[in-house]
Amino acid sequence: MRVYYRGPDARVTDQHFIRRTPTAEAVFAVRDLRNVVRVQGGAAPDRLGGMLVTGAGLVALTAASWSLIGPAAGYAMAAVAVAVGLGLLSVRRRNDRWWHVRATYRGAEITLYSSADQQMFNQVARALMRAIEDSRPGREVQRLATA
């Protein structure tokens, strides 16, 4: 088995693309990948949901402190909520620099790989492209004799 890339979050061989996350490992057969493209932008799927939950929690906490403790605590919580909201907005803007490899895998559109580290992303994407190119059947050269 030929290994094109081996890193902490991905492994590319002549047969498989393996994406590793802290909680799981996903394995894709290279020969079943179609329409592989590189895309820049958009937050990583796991981070966007966390930002939305945090924002909703801050709004609920602000409303509860306003009604239960009083206006002074409500103003303080509103200030905290605004500060955290601005922090989340800056994180969201940084997440726009994420790079993704998207493809069609067995008929379904998927995101194969995502990274904010452009150098690592390029290494993984190049390795995957080489693996796909090498997995294609070779062209047979017909040798014709001339008289």
mmCIF file of N, CA and C in Angstrom:
data_model
loop_
_atom_site.group_PDB
_atom_site.id
_atom_site.type_symbol
_atom_site.label_atom_id
_atom_site.label_comp_id
_atom_site.label_asym_id
_atom_site.label_seq_id
_atom_site.Cartn_x
_atom_site.Cartn_y
_atom_site.Cartn_z
ATOM 1 N N MET A 1 0.843 -1.165 0.000
ATOM 2 C CA MET A 1 0.000 0.000 0.000
ATOM 3 C C MET A 1 0.902 1.246 0.000
ATOM 4 N N ARG A 2 0.618 2.150 -0.908
ATOM 5 C CA ARG A 2 1.388 3.386 -1.023
ATOM 6 C C ARG A 2 0.723 4.474 -0.181
ATOM 7 N N VAL A 3 1.518 5.157 0.651
ATOM 8 C CA VAL A 3 1.005 6.234 1.492
ATOM 9 C C VAL A 3 1.436 7.563 0.878
ATOM 10 N N TYR A 4 0.465 8.428 0.567
ATOM 11 C CA TYR A 4 0.735 9.731 -0.023
ATOM 12 C C TYR A 4 0.854 10.817 1.039
ATOM 13 N N TYR A 5 0.111 10.668 2.129
ATOM 14 C CA TYR A 5 0.157 11.656 3.204
ATOM 15 C C TYR A 5 -0.215 10.961 4.509
ATOM 16 N N ARG A 6 0.520 11.304 5.562
ATOM 17 C CA ARG A 6 0.214 10.789 6.896
ATOM 18 C C ARG A 6 0.373 11.941 7.864
ATOM 19 N N GLY A 7 -0.731 12.338 8.476
ATOM 20 C CA GLY A 7 -0.696 13.457 9.413
ATOM 21 C C GLY A 7 -1.627 13.204 10.580
ATOM 22 N N PRO A 8 -1.752 14.203 11.464
ATOM 23 C CA PRO A 8 -2.567 14.013 12.669
ATOM 24 C C PRO A 8 -4.062 13.935 12.394
ATOM 25 N N ASP A 9 -4.523 14.543 11.304
ATOM 26 C CA ASP A 9 -5.967 14.562 11.061
ATOM 27 C C ASP A 9 -6.389 13.901 9.754
ATOM 28 N N ALA A 10 -5.441 13.384 8.990
ATOM 29 C CA ALA A 10 -5.784 12.708 7.732
ATOM 30 C C ALA A 10 -4.672 11.749 7.330
ATOM 31 N N ARG A 11 -5.086 10.761 6.550
ATOM 32 C CA ARG A 11 -4.133 9.823 5.950
ATOM 33 C C ARG A 11 -4.645 9.500 4.556
ATOM 34 N N VAL A 12 -3.757 9.597 3.573
ATOM 35 C CA VAL A 12 -4.132 9.328 2.185
ATOM 36 C C VAL A 12 -3.258 8.192 1.680
ATOM 37 N N THR A 13 -3.908 7.111 1.256
ATOM 38 C CA THR A 13 -3.185 5.986 0.659
ATOM 39 C C THR A 13 -3.695 5.791 -0.757
ATOM 40 N N ASP A 14 -3.140 4.813 -1.449
ATOM 41 C CA ASP A 14 -3.588 4.557 -2.819
ATOM 42 C C ASP A 14 -5.007 4.006 -2.864
ATOM 43 N N GLN A 15 -5.525 3.525 -1.735
ATOM 44 C CA GLN A 15 -6.865 2.946 -1.706
ATOM 45 C C GLN A 15 -7.872 3.736 -0.885
ATOM 46 N N HIS A 16 -7.413 4.447 0.157
ATOM 47 C CA HIS A 16 -8.345 5.092 1.082
ATOM 48 C C HIS A 16 -7.937 6.511 1.439
ATOM 49 N N PHE A 17 -8.949 7.331 1.708
ATOM 50 C CA PHE A 17 -8.765 8.632 2.344
ATOM 51 C C PHE A 17 -9.359 8.491 3.738
ATOM 52 N N ILE A 18 -8.543 8.720 4.769
ATOM 53 C CA ILE A 18 -8.979 8.534 6.148
ATOM 54 C C ILE A 18 -8.928 9.884 6.853
ATOM 55 N N ARG A 19 -10.085 10.348 7.329
ATOM 56 C CA ARG A 19 -10.179 11.609 8.063
ATOM 57 C C ARG A 19 -10.346 11.281 9.534
ATOM 58 N N ARG A 20 -9.493 11.881 10.349
ATOM 59 C CA ARG A 20 -9.541 11.636 11.787
ATOM 60 C C ARG A 20 -10.030 12.882 12.512
ATOM 61 N N THR A 21 -10.948 12.694 13.441
ATOM 62 C CA THR A 21 -11.383 13.749 14.343
ATOM 63 C C THR A 21 -11.160 13.239 15.759
ATOM 64 N N PRO A 22 -11.263 14.107 16.758
ATOM 65 C CA PRO A 22 -11.047 13.621 18.135
ATOM 66 C C PRO A 22 -12.028 12.525 18.551
ATOM 67 N N THR A 23 -13.202 12.469 17.919
ATOM 68 C CA THR A 23 -14.205 11.492 18.345
ATOM 69 C C THR A 23 -14.417 10.335 17.386
ATOM 70 N N ALA A 24 -13.961 10.466 16.127
ATOM 71 C CA ALA A 24 -14.259 9.405 15.154
ATOM 72 C C ALA A 24 -13.234 9.389 14.029
ATOM 73 N N GLU A 25 -13.353 8.360 13.216
ATOM 74 C CA GLU A 25 -12.509 8.217 12.035
ATOM 75 C C GLU A 25 -13.408 7.821 10.872
ATOM 76 N N ALA A 26 -13.288 8.535 9.762
ATOM 77 C CA ALA A 26 -14.106 8.231 8.583
ATOM 78 C C ALA A 26 -13.187 7.753 7.469
ATOM 79 N N VAL A 27 -13.574 6.669 6.812
ATOM 80 C CA VAL A 27 -12.766 6.071 5.757
ATOM 81 C C VAL A 27 -13.547 6.122 4.452
ATOM 82 N N PHE A 28 -12.894 6.632 3.397
ATOM 83 C CA PHE A 28 -13.507 6.742 2.077
ATOM 84 C C PHE A 28 -12.625 6.022 1.060
ATOM 85 N N ALA A 29 -13.242 5.248 0.180
ATOM 86 C CA ALA A 29 -12.506 4.562 -0.875
ATOM 87 C C ALA A 29 -12.168 5.578 -1.963
ATOM 88 N N VAL A 30 -10.908 5.692 -2.328
ATOM 89 C CA VAL A 30 -10.456 6.665 -3.319
ATOM 90 C C VAL A 30 -11.140 6.427 -4.665
ATOM 91 N N ARG A 31 -11.327 5.189 -5.046
ATOM 92 C CA ARG A 31 -11.912 4.885 -6.351
ATOM 93 C C ARG A 31 -13.377 5.313 -6.464
ATOM 94 N N ASP A 32 -14.052 5.567 -5.318
ATOM 95 C CA ASP A 32 -15.456 5.971 -5.334
ATOM 96 C C ASP A 32 -15.648 7.480 -5.239
ATOM 97 N N LEU A 33 -14.565 8.254 -5.225
ATOM 98 C CA LEU A 33 -14.674 9.710 -5.138
ATOM 99 C C LEU A 33 -14.818 10.309 -6.535
ATOM 100 N N ARG A 34 -15.754 11.235 -6.687
ATOM 101 C CA ARG A 34 -15.990 11.933 -7.958
ATOM 102 C C ARG A 34 -16.106 13.423 -7.670
ATOM 103 N N ASN A 35 -15.828 14.240 -8.664
ATOM 104 C CA ASN A 35 -16.002 15.701 -8.597
ATOM 105 C C ASN A 35 -15.341 16.303 -7.358
ATOM 106 N N VAL A 36 -14.092 15.992 -7.138
ATOM 107 C CA VAL A 36 -13.359 16.489 -5.974
ATOM 108 C C VAL A 36 -12.935 17.929 -6.244
ATOM 109 N N VAL A 37 -13.322 18.850 -5.347
ATOM 110 C CA VAL A 37 -12.993 20.272 -5.508
ATOM 111 C C VAL A 37 -12.510 20.849 -4.187
ATOM 112 N N ARG A 38 -11.707 21.912 -4.307
ATOM 113 C CA ARG A 38 -11.254 22.675 -3.146
ATOM 114 C C ARG A 38 -12.123 23.924 -3.038
ATOM 115 N N VAL A 39 -12.544 24.251 -1.809
ATOM 116 C CA VAL A 39 -13.409 25.403 -1.577
ATOM 117 C C VAL A 39 -12.884 26.174 -0.379
ATOM 118 N N GLN A 40 -12.855 27.510 -0.490
ATOM 119 C CA GLN A 40 -12.454 28.336 0.643
ATOM 120 C C GLN A 40 -13.680 29.030 1.212
ATOM 121 N N GLY A 41 -13.715 29.139 2.542
ATOM 122 C CA GLY A 41 -14.760 29.912 3.193
ATOM 123 C C GLY A 41 -15.728 29.058 3.970
ATOM 124 N N GLY A 42 -16.447 29.718 4.840
ATOM 125 C CA GLY A 42 -17.439 29.040 5.651
ATOM 126 C C GLY A 42 -16.816 28.461 6.896
ATOM 127 N N ALA A 43 -17.575 28.463 7.944
ATOM 128 C CA ALA A 43 -17.088 27.929 9.206
ATOM 129 C C ALA A 43 -17.063 26.417 9.160
ATOM 130 N N ALA A 44 -16.211 25.850 9.962
ATOM 131 C CA ALA A 44 -16.204 24.398 10.093
ATOM 132 C C ALA A 44 -17.532 23.976 10.700
ATOM 133 N N PRO A 45 -18.119 22.882 10.241
ATOM 134 C CA PRO A 45 -19.452 22.488 10.690
ATOM 135 C C PRO A 45 -19.574 22.338 12.202
ATOM 136 N N ASP A 46 -18.562 21.819 12.869
ATOM 137 C CA ASP A 46 -18.662 21.585 14.305
ATOM 138 C C ASP A 46 -18.568 22.878 15.113
ATOM 139 N N ARG A 47 -17.971 23.931 14.582
ATOM 140 C CA ARG A 47 -17.801 25.174 15.332
ATOM 141 C C ARG A 47 -19.005 26.105 15.209
ATOM 142 N N LEU A 48 -19.662 26.105 14.073
ATOM 143 C CA LEU A 48 -20.784 27.013 13.879
ATOM 144 C C LEU A 48 -21.923 26.689 14.833
ATOM 145 N N GLY A 49 -22.225 25.430 15.034
ATOM 146 C CA GLY A 49 -23.292 25.043 15.956
ATOM 147 C C GLY A 49 -22.988 25.469 17.381
ATOM 148 N N GLY A 50 -21.740 25.336 17.802
ATOM 149 C CA GLY A 50 -21.349 25.749 19.143
ATOM 150 C C GLY A 50 -21.504 27.243 19.355
ATOM 151 N N MET A 51 -21.204 28.030 18.323
ATOM 152 C CA MET A 51 -21.367 29.470 18.433
ATOM 153 C C MET A 51 -22.836 29.844 18.564
ATOM 154 N N LEU A 52 -23.700 29.173 17.823
ATOM 155 C CA LEU A 52 -25.129 29.470 17.900
ATOM 156 C C LEU A 52 -25.697 29.104 19.269
ATOM 157 N N VAL A 53 -25.297 27.976 19.814
ATOM 158 C CA VAL A 53 -25.768 27.561 21.135
ATOM 159 C C VAL A 53 -25.290 28.542 22.204
ATOM 160 N N THR A 54 -24.037 28.977 22.119
ATOM 161 C CA THR A 54 -23.504 29.936 23.080
ATOM 162 C C THR A 54 -24.271 31.252 23.024
ATOM 163 N N GLY A 55 -24.530 31.744 21.829
ATOM 164 C CA GLY A 55 -25.280 32.992 21.673
ATOM 165 C C GLY A 55 -26.684 32.888 22.238
ATOM 166 N N ALA A 56 -27.367 31.783 21.964
ATOM 167 C CA ALA A 56 -28.722 31.588 22.492
ATOM 168 C C ALA A 56 -28.702 31.499 24.014
ATOM 169 N N GLY A 57 -27.700 30.854 24.574
ATOM 170 C CA GLY A 57 -27.580 30.754 26.028
ATOM 171 C C GLY A 57 -27.358 32.113 26.677
ATOM 172 N N LEU A 58 -26.553 32.964 26.057
ATOM 173 C CA LEU A 58 -26.317 34.296 26.593
ATOM 174 C C LEU A 58 -27.581 35.147 26.575
ATOM 175 N N VAL A 59 -28.362 35.046 25.517
ATOM 176 C CA VAL A 59 -29.623 35.790 25.448
ATOM 177 C C VAL A 59 -30.566 35.326 26.561
ATOM 178 N N ALA A 60 -30.678 34.023 26.760
ATOM 179 C CA ALA A 60 -31.548 33.497 27.815
ATOM 180 C C ALA A 60 -31.057 33.912 29.197
ATOM 181 N N LEU A 61 -29.747 33.877 29.418
ATOM 182 C CA LEU A 61 -29.188 34.267 30.717
ATOM 183 C C LEU A 61 -29.415 35.748 30.995
ATOM 184 N N THR A 62 -29.271 36.577 29.977
ATOM 185 C CA THR A 62 -29.513 38.008 30.135
ATOM 186 C C THR A 62 -30.970 38.272 30.508
ATOM 187 N N ALA A 63 -31.900 37.637 29.816
ATOM 188 C CA ALA A 63 -33.320 37.824 30.111
ATOM 189 C C ALA A 63 -33.660 37.345 31.521
ATOM 190 N N ALA A 64 -33.093 36.207 31.919
ATOM 191 C CA ALA A 64 -33.380 35.675 33.249
ATOM 192 C C ALA A 64 -32.809 36.573 34.337
ATOM 193 N N SER A 65 -31.580 37.071 34.170
ATOM 194 C CA SER A 65 -30.983 37.919 35.200
ATOM 195 C C SER A 65 -31.725 39.243 35.303
ATOM 196 N N TRP A 66 -32.223 39.749 34.188
ATOM 197 C CA TRP A 66 -32.965 41.011 34.198
ATOM 198 C C TRP A 66 -34.238 40.860 35.031
ATOM 199 N N SER A 67 -34.955 39.754 34.813
ATOM 200 C CA SER A 67 -36.243 39.599 35.493
ATOM 201 C C SER A 67 -36.089 39.094 36.928
ATOM 202 N N LEU A 68 -35.086 38.293 37.218
ATOM 203 C CA LEU A 68 -34.956 37.711 38.554
ATOM 204 C C LEU A 68 -34.152 38.573 39.523
ATOM 205 N N ILE A 69 -33.071 39.133 39.067
ATOM 206 C CA ILE A 69 -32.168 39.846 39.973
ATOM 207 C C ILE A 69 -32.434 41.352 39.959
ATOM 208 N N GLY A 70 -32.779 41.876 38.804
ATOM 209 C CA GLY A 70 -33.056 43.305 38.726
ATOM 210 C C GLY A 70 -32.343 43.951 37.559
ATOM 211 N N PRO A 71 -32.669 45.220 37.325
ATOM 212 C CA PRO A 71 -32.104 45.911 36.167
ATOM 213 C C PRO A 71 -30.586 46.051 36.207
ATOM 214 N N ALA A 72 -30.006 46.251 37.385
ATOM 215 C CA ALA A 72 -28.545 46.424 37.449
ATOM 216 C C ALA A 72 -27.831 45.167 36.959
ATOM 217 N N ALA A 73 -28.275 44.024 37.426
ATOM 218 C CA ALA A 73 -27.684 42.760 36.978
ATOM 219 C C ALA A 73 -28.001 42.520 35.508
ATOM 220 N N GLY A 74 -29.185 42.936 35.078
ATOM 221 C CA GLY A 74 -29.565 42.785 33.675
ATOM 222 C C GLY A 74 -28.660 43.587 32.760
ATOM 223 N N TYR A 75 -28.344 44.838 33.173
ATOM 224 C CA TYR A 75 -27.422 45.654 32.374
ATOM 225 C C TYR A 75 -26.031 45.026 32.325
ATOM 226 N N ALA A 76 -25.580 44.503 33.453
ATOM 227 C CA ALA A 76 -24.266 43.859 33.490
ATOM 228 C C ALA A 76 -24.240 42.629 32.579
ATOM 229 N N MET A 77 -25.300 41.821 32.624
ATOM 230 C CA MET A 77 -25.355 40.631 31.762
ATOM 231 C C MET A 77 -25.459 41.023 30.297
ATOM 232 N N ALA A 78 -26.187 42.112 30.014
ATOM 233 C CA ALA A 78 -26.287 42.580 28.624
ATOM 234 C C ALA A 78 -24.913 43.001 28.113
ATOM 235 N N ALA A 79 -24.122 43.676 28.966
ATOM 236 C CA ALA A 79 -22.772 44.080 28.565
ATOM 237 C C ALA A 79 -21.896 42.856 28.309
ATOM 238 N N VAL A 80 -22.007 41.864 29.178
ATOM 239 C CA VAL A 80 -21.251 40.616 28.972
ATOM 240 C C VAL A 80 -21.700 39.932 27.686
ATOM 241 N N ALA A 81 -22.998 39.891 27.444
ATOM 242 C CA ALA A 81 -23.521 39.248 26.239
ATOM 243 C C ALA A 81 -23.030 39.948 24.986
ATOM 244 N N VAL A 82 -22.987 41.283 25.003
ATOM 245 C CA VAL A 82 -22.488 42.036 23.842
ATOM 246 C C VAL A 82 -21.006 41.742 23.625
ATOM 247 N N ALA A 83 -20.217 41.717 24.704
ATOM 248 C CA ALA A 83 -18.778 41.443 24.575
ATOM 249 C C ALA A 83 -18.534 40.043 24.025
ATOM 250 N N VAL A 84 -19.253 39.072 24.554
ATOM 251 C CA VAL A 84 -19.090 37.698 24.063
ATOM 252 C C VAL A 84 -19.589 37.582 22.626
ATOM 253 N N GLY A 85 -20.675 38.269 22.316
ATOM 254 C CA GLY A 85 -21.192 38.256 20.945
ATOM 255 C C GLY A 85 -20.189 38.817 19.957
ATOM 256 N N LEU A 86 -19.525 39.917 20.329
ATOM 257 C CA LEU A 86 -18.490 40.477 19.452
ATOM 258 C C LEU A 86 -17.314 39.511 19.315
ATOM 259 N N GLY A 87 -16.971 38.842 20.406
ATOM 260 C CA GLY A 87 -15.913 37.828 20.330
ATOM 261 C C GLY A 87 -16.290 36.688 19.404
ATOM 262 N N LEU A 88 -17.537 36.236 19.495
ATOM 263 C CA LEU A 88 -18.006 35.169 18.603
ATOM 264 C C LEU A 88 -18.015 35.625 17.153
ATOM 265 N N LEU A 89 -18.365 36.889 16.929
ATOM 266 C CA LEU A 89 -18.359 37.421 15.563
ATOM 267 C C LEU A 89 -16.951 37.421 14.996
ATOM 268 N N SER A 90 -15.952 37.787 15.817
ATOM 269 C CA SER A 90 -14.575 37.773 15.320
ATOM 270 C C SER A 90 -14.111 36.345 15.037
ATOM 271 N N VAL A 91 -14.539 35.383 15.874
ATOM 272 C CA VAL A 91 -14.210 33.975 15.607
ATOM 273 C C VAL A 91 -14.856 33.531 14.305
ATOM 274 N N ARG A 92 -16.081 33.945 14.071
ATOM 275 C CA ARG A 92 -16.792 33.589 12.833
ATOM 276 C C ARG A 92 -16.044 34.132 11.615
ATOM 277 N N ARG A 93 -15.544 35.348 11.726
ATOM 278 C CA ARG A 93 -14.798 35.922 10.597
ATOM 279 C C ARG A 93 -13.501 35.163 10.353
ATOM 280 N N ARG A 94 -12.837 34.747 11.431
ATOM 281 C CA ARG A 94 -11.621 33.947 11.244
ATOM 282 C C ARG A 94 -11.950 32.606 10.618
ATOM 283 N N ASN A 95 -13.118 32.047 10.935
ATOM 284 C CA ASN A 95 -13.505 30.760 10.381
ATOM 285 C C ASN A 95 -13.775 30.839 8.884
ATOM 286 N N ASP A 96 -13.964 32.048 8.337
ATOM 287 C CA ASP A 96 -14.152 32.178 6.899
ATOM 288 C C ASP A 96 -12.887 31.793 6.137
ATOM 289 N N ARG A 97 -11.793 31.663 6.834
ATOM 290 C CA ARG A 97 -10.537 31.281 6.196
ATOM 291 C C ARG A 97 -10.333 29.774 6.166
ATOM 292 N N TRP A 98 -11.330 29.031 6.511
ATOM 293 C CA TRP A 98 -11.244 27.573 6.449
ATOM 294 C C TRP A 98 -11.251 27.128 4.998
ATOM 295 N N TRP A 99 -10.556 26.040 4.739
ATOM 296 C CA TRP A 99 -10.520 25.429 3.412
ATOM 297 C C TRP A 99 -11.178 24.066 3.511
ATOM 298 N N HIS A 100 -11.886 23.681 2.460
ATOM 299 C CA HIS A 100 -12.610 22.406 2.450
ATOM 300 C C HIS A 100 -12.315 21.648 1.161
ATOM 301 N N VAL A 101 -12.258 20.330 1.263
ATOM 302 C CA VAL A 101 -12.255 19.463 0.088
ATOM 303 C C VAL A 101 -13.636 18.824 0.048
ATOM 304 N N ARG A 102 -14.361 19.089 -1.022
ATOM 305 C CA ARG A 102 -15.703 18.519 -1.177
ATOM 306 C C ARG A 102 -15.692 17.571 -2.353
ATOM 307 N N ALA A 103 -16.572 16.571 -2.298
ATOM 308 C CA ALA A 103 -16.609 15.562 -3.348
ATOM 309 C C ALA A 103 -17.967 14.879 -3.364
ATOM 310 N N THR A 104 -18.173 14.106 -4.416
ATOM 311 C CA THR A 104 -19.320 13.218 -4.488
ATOM 312 C C THR A 104 -18.804 11.825 -4.143
ATOM 313 N N TYR A 105 -19.382 11.222 -3.120
ATOM 314 C CA TYR A 105 -18.950 9.890 -2.691
ATOM 315 C C TYR A 105 -20.150 8.965 -2.725
ATOM 316 N N ARG A 106 -20.112 8.029 -3.652
ATOM 317 C CA ARG A 106 -21.201 7.061 -3.830
ATOM 318 C C ARG A 106 -22.552 7.751 -3.966
ATOM 319 N N GLY A 107 -22.548 8.840 -4.745
ATOM 320 C CA GLY A 107 -23.785 9.553 -5.055
ATOM 321 C C GLY A 107 -24.179 10.640 -4.082
ATOM 322 N N ALA A 108 -23.472 10.813 -2.984
ATOM 323 C CA ALA A 108 -23.807 11.834 -1.982
ATOM 324 C C ALA A 108 -22.730 12.916 -1.955
ATOM 325 N N GLU A 109 -23.160 14.182 -1.836
ATOM 326 C CA GLU A 109 -22.236 15.305 -1.708
ATOM 327 C C GLU A 109 -21.724 15.349 -0.268
ATOM 328 N N ILE A 110 -20.394 15.348 -0.095
ATOM 329 C CA ILE A 110 -19.817 15.341 1.247
ATOM 330 C C ILE A 110 -18.654 16.317 1.335
ATOM 331 N N THR A 111 -18.309 16.697 2.557
ATOM 332 C CA THR A 111 -17.076 17.433 2.816
ATOM 333 C C THR A 111 -16.074 16.415 3.335
ATOM 334 N N LEU A 112 -15.063 16.151 2.521
ATOM 335 C CA LEU A 112 -14.054 15.147 2.880
ATOM 336 C C LEU A 112 -13.128 15.635 3.986
ATOM 337 N N TYR A 113 -12.706 16.891 3.877
ATOM 338 C CA TYR A 113 -11.665 17.381 4.768
ATOM 339 C C TYR A 113 -11.816 18.883 4.929
ATOM 340 N N SER A 114 -11.554 19.405 6.119
ATOM 341 C CA SER A 114 -11.581 20.843 6.393
ATOM 342 C C SER A 114 -10.399 21.199 7.275
ATOM 343 N N SER A 115 -9.814 22.385 7.007
ATOM 344 C CA SER A 115 -8.702 22.831 7.823
ATOM 345 C C SER A 115 -8.559 24.343 7.731
ATOM 346 N N ALA A 116 -8.137 24.962 8.823
ATOM 347 C CA ALA A 116 -7.827 26.388 8.826
ATOM 348 C C ALA A 116 -6.352 26.607 8.499
ATOM 349 N N ASP A 117 -5.552 25.550 8.581
ATOM 350 C CA ASP A 117 -4.128 25.618 8.266
ATOM 351 C C ASP A 117 -3.955 25.384 6.771
ATOM 352 N N GLN A 118 -3.662 26.456 6.043
ATOM 353 C CA GLN A 118 -3.613 26.356 4.583
ATOM 354 C C GLN A 118 -2.498 25.430 4.108
ATOM 355 N N GLN A 119 -1.357 25.427 4.768
ATOM 356 C CA GLN A 119 -0.259 24.553 4.352
ATOM 357 C C GLN A 119 -0.649 23.081 4.505
ATOM 358 N N MET A 120 -1.226 22.720 5.647
ATOM 359 C CA MET A 120 -1.634 21.342 5.856
ATOM 360 C C MET A 120 -2.749 20.957 4.878
ATOM 361 N N PHE A 121 -3.688 21.895 4.679
ATOM 362 C CA PHE A 121 -4.776 21.642 3.734
ATOM 363 C C PHE A 121 -4.219 21.340 2.342
ATOM 364 N N ASN A 122 -3.271 22.155 1.874
ATOM 365 C CA ASN A 122 -2.703 21.945 0.540
ATOM 366 C C ASN A 122 -1.972 20.611 0.443
ATOM 367 N N GLN A 123 -1.281 20.211 1.493
ATOM 368 C CA GLN A 123 -0.597 18.921 1.476
ATOM 369 C C GLN A 123 -1.591 17.774 1.351
ATOM 370 N N VAL A 124 -2.673 17.835 2.115
ATOM 371 C CA VAL A 124 -3.686 16.781 2.074
ATOM 372 C C VAL A 124 -4.375 16.763 0.707
ATOM 373 N N ALA A 125 -4.754 17.946 0.202
ATOM 374 C CA ALA A 125 -5.455 18.018 -1.086
ATOM 375 C C ALA A 125 -4.573 17.512 -2.223
ATOM 376 N N ARG A 126 -3.292 17.880 -2.230
ATOM 377 C CA ARG A 126 -2.379 17.393 -3.282
ATOM 378 C C ARG A 126 -2.206 15.887 -3.198
ATOM 379 N N ALA A 127 -2.066 15.366 -1.996
ATOM 380 C CA ALA A 127 -1.923 13.917 -1.828
ATOM 381 C C ALA A 127 -3.166 13.188 -2.324
ATOM 382 N N LEU A 128 -4.334 13.733 -2.020
ATOM 383 C CA LEU A 128 -5.575 13.111 -2.479
ATOM 384 C C LEU A 128 -5.662 13.140 -4.005
ATOM 385 N N MET A 129 -5.290 14.255 -4.619
ATOM 386 C CA MET A 129 -5.319 14.341 -6.091
ATOM 387 C C MET A 129 -4.358 13.330 -6.720
ATOM 388 N N ARG A 130 -3.174 13.165 -6.134
ATOM 389 C CA ARG A 130 -2.231 12.169 -6.661
ATOM 390 C C ARG A 130 -2.794 10.763 -6.514
ATOM 391 N N ALA A 131 -3.428 10.483 -5.385
ATOM 392 C CA ALA A 131 -4.014 9.155 -5.173
ATOM 393 C C ALA A 131 -5.127 8.885 -6.181
ATOM 394 N N ILE A 132 -5.945 9.888 -6.463
ATOM 395 C CA ILE A 132 -7.029 9.720 -7.441
ATOM 396 C C ILE A 132 -6.458 9.501 -8.836
ATOM 397 N N GLU A 133 -5.462 10.303 -9.206
ATOM 398 C CA GLU A 133 -4.852 10.148 -10.526
ATOM 399 C C GLU A 133 -4.199 8.778 -10.688
ATOM 400 N N ASP A 134 -3.515 8.320 -9.643
ATOM 401 C CA ASP A 134 -2.845 7.025 -9.729
ATOM 402 C C ASP A 134 -3.813 5.847 -9.687
ATOM 403 N N SER A 135 -5.032 6.066 -9.190
ATOM 404 C CA SER A 135 -5.996 4.968 -9.122
ATOM 405 C C SER A 135 -6.755 4.771 -10.433
ATOM 406 N N ARG A 136 -6.637 5.730 -11.343
ATOM 407 C CA ARG A 136 -7.306 5.583 -12.639
ATOM 408 C C ARG A 136 -6.623 4.494 -13.443
ATOM 409 N N PRO A 137 -7.405 3.754 -14.206
ATOM 410 C CA PRO A 137 -6.773 2.730 -15.042
ATOM 411 C C PRO A 137 -5.878 3.377 -16.098
ATOM 412 N N GLY A 138 -4.724 2.781 -16.311
ATOM 413 C CA GLY A 138 -3.782 3.329 -17.291
ATOM 414 C C GLY A 138 -4.242 3.091 -18.719
ATOM 415 N N ARG A 139 -3.802 3.951 -19.599
ATOM 416 C CA ARG A 139 -4.125 3.792 -21.011
ATOM 417 C C ARG A 139 -3.152 2.817 -21.646
ATOM 418 N N GLU A 140 -3.677 1.921 -22.393
ATOM 419 C CA GLU A 140 -2.828 0.954 -23.071
ATOM 420 C C GLU A 140 -2.340 1.564 -24.386
ATOM 421 N N VAL A 141 -1.071 1.443 -24.619
ATOM 422 C CA VAL A 141 -0.499 1.952 -25.857
ATOM 423 C C VAL A 141 -0.482 0.819 -26.874
ATOM 424 N N GLN A 142 -1.096 1.054 -28.016
ATOM 425 C CA GLN A 142 -1.115 0.024 -29.054
ATOM 426 C C GLN A 142 0.130 0.212 -29.921
ATOM 427 N N ARG A 143 0.860 -0.830 -30.058
ATOM 428 C CA ARG A 143 2.060 -0.764 -30.885
ATOM 429 C C ARG A 143 1.723 -1.402 -32.239
ATOM 430 N N LEU A 144 1.737 -0.583 -33.227
ATOM 431 C CA LEU A 144 1.431 -1.050 -34.579
ATOM 432 C C LEU A 144 2.734 -1.170 -35.373
ATOM 433 N N ALA A 145 2.853 -2.277 -36.051
ATOM 434 C CA ALA A 145 4.034 -2.486 -36.886
ATOM 435 C C ALA A 145 3.777 -1.870 -38.249
ATOM 436 N N THR A 146 4.747 -1.191 -38.738
ATOM 437 C CA THR A 146 4.625 -0.608 -40.086
ATOM 438 C C THR A 146 5.483 -1.402 -41.053
ATOM 439 N N ALA A 147 5.020 -1.487 -42.260
ATOM 440 C CA ALA A 147 5.758 -2.249 -43.257
ATOM 441 C C ALA A 147 6.396 -1.340 -44.266
#
